[in-house]
Coordinates of C-alpha atoms in Angstrom, one line a residue:
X16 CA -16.1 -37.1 10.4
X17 CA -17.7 -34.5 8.2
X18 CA -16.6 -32.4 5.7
X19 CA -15.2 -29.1 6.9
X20 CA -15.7 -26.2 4.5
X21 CA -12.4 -24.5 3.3
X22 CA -12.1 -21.0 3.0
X23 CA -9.0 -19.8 0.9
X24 CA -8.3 -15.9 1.7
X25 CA -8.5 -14.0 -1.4
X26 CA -8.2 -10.2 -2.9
X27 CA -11.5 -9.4 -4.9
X28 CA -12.6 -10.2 -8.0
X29 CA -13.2 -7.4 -10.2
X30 CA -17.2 -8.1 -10.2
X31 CA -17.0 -7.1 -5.9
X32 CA -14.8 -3.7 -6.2
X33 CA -17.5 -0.9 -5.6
X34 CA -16.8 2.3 -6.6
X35 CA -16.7 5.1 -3.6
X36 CA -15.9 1.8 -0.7
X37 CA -13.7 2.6 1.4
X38 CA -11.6 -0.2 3.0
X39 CA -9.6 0.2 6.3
X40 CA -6.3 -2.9 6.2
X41 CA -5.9 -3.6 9.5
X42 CA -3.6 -4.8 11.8
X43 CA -0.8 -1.3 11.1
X44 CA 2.8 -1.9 10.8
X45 CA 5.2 -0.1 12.9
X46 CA 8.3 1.3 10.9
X47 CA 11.7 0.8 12.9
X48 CA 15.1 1.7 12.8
X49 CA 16.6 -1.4 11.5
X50 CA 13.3 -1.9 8.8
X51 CA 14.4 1.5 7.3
X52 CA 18.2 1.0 7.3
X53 CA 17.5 -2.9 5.7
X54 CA 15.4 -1.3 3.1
X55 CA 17.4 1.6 2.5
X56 CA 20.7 -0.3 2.3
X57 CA 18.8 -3.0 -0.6
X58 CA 17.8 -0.8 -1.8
X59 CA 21.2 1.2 -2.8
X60 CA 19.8 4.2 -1.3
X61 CA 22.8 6.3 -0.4
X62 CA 20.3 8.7 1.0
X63 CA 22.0 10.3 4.6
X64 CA 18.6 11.3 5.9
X65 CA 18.0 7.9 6.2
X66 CA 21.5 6.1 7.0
X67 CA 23.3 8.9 9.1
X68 CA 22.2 10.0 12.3
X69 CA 24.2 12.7 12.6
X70 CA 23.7 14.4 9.2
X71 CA 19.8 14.0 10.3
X72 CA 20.4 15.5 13.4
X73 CA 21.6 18.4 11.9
X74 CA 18.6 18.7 9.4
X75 CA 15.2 20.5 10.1
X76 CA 13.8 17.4 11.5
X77 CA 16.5 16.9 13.8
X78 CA 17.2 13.3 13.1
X79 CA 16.9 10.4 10.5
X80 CA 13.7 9.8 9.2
X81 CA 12.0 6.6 7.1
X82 CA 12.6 6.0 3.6
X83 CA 9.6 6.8 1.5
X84 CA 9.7 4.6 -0.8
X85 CA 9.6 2.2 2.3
X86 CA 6.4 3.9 3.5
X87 CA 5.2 3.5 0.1
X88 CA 5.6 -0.4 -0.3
X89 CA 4.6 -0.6 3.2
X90 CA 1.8 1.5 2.4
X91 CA 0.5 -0.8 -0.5
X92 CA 1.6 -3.9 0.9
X93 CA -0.7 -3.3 3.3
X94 CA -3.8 -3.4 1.0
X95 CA -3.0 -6.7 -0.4
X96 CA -4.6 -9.4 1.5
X97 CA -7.4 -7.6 1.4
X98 CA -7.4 -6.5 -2.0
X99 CA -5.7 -8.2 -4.3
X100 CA -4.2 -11.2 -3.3
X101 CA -4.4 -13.9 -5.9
X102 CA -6.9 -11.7 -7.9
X103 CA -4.4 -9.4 -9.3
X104 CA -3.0 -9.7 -12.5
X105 CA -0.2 -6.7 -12.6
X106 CA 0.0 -3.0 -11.4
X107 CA -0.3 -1.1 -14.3
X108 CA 0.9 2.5 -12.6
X109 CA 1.0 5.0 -10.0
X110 CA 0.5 8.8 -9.8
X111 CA 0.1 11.4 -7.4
X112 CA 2.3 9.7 -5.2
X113 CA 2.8 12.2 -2.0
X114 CA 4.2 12.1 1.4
X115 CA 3.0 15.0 3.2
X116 CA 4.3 14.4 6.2
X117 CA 7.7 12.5 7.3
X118 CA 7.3 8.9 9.1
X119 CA 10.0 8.6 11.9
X120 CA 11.4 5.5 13.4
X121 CA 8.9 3.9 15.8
X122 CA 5.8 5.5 13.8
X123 CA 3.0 3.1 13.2
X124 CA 1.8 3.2 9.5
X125 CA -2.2 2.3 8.9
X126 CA -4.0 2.2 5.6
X127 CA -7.3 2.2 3.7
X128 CA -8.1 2.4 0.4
X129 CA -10.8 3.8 -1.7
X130 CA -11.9 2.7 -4.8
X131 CA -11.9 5.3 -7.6
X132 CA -12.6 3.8 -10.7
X133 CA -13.1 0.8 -12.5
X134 CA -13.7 -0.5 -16.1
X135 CA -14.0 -4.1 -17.9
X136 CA -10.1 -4.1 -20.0
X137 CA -10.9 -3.9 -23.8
X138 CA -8.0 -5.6 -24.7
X139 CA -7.9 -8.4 -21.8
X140 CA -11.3 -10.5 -21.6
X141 CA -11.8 -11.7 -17.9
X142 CA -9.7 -8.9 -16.8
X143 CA -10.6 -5.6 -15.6
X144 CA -8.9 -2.2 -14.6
X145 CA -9.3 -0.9 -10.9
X146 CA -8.5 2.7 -9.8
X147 CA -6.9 2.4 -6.1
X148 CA -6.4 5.5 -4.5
X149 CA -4.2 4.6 -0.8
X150 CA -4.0 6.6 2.2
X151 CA -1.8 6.0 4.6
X152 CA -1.5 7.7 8.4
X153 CA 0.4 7.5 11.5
X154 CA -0.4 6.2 14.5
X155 CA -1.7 10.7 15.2
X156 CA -4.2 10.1 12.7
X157 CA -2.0 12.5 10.0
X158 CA -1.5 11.9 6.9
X159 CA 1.9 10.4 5.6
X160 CA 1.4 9.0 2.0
X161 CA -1.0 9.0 -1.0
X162 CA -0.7 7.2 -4.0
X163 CA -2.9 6.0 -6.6
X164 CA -2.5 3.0 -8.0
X165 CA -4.0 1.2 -11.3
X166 CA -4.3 -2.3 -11.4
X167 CA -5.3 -5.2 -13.6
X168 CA -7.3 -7.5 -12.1
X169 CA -9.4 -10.5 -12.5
X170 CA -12.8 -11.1 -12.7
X171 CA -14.6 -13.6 -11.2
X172 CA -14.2 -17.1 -13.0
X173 CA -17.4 -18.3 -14.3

């Protein structure tokens, strides 16, 4: 029998980010009802827009909606296989975190990401630093959450 060749999914090395890419992390993940009241309630969220269905009925959007922190890990956790899994060494920071519109129980969240930036570290040989800017949209095509996101991240071993 002959030698297969393995293939071990990986994020990129810092060497294969190119600046202005966009990349599209595919399958989506649909949001339900109990994924926002589990994360919510780990969360120590006390947060009735998100717990009590009849305070959200009773609000402008006429029932409870998703936790946006929830969209947000969701948002970024969707960019990890693809991205930076195994490659990254720490997040470093996020700003210009938005949620422009609200995601609703039975919404389907899909994300891409574009690279902003990148630079070698000065302080961390091997390493480098990679701007991240994600977008995430419902299953309408609008958009429900922006963040951008710094990371450390390896380069590729020599």
């Amino acid at each position: 029998m002959t030698e297969s060749k393995r293939i071990t999914q990986r994020g990129l090395w810092f060497e294969e980010y190119e600046l202005g890419a966009v990349y599209e992390h595919r399958p989506g993940r649909t949001l339900t009802e109990a994924d926002n009241v589990l994360f919510t309630t780990q969360t120590m969220n006390t947060q009735a827009l998100h717990l009590d269905a009849a305070y959200g009925a009773n609000t402008e959007f006429g029932e409870r909606l998703i936790n946006s922190m929830l969209t947000l890990s969701t948002l970024v956790g969707l960019s990890v296989a693809q991205l930076t899994q195994g490659t990254i060494v720490a997040n470093l920071g996020f700003s210009e975190i938005s949620f422009p519109k609200p995601m609703r129980h039975g919404d389907t969240l899909y994300a891409e990401t574009a690279i902003e930036d990148k630079r070698e570290s000065r302080s961390r040989p091997g390493q480098g630093i990679v701007t991240l800017e994600h977008t995430g949209r419902n299953q309408h095509g609008e958009v429900v959450a922006v963040a951008v996101r710094k990371t450390l991240v390896l380069k590729r071993p020599s």
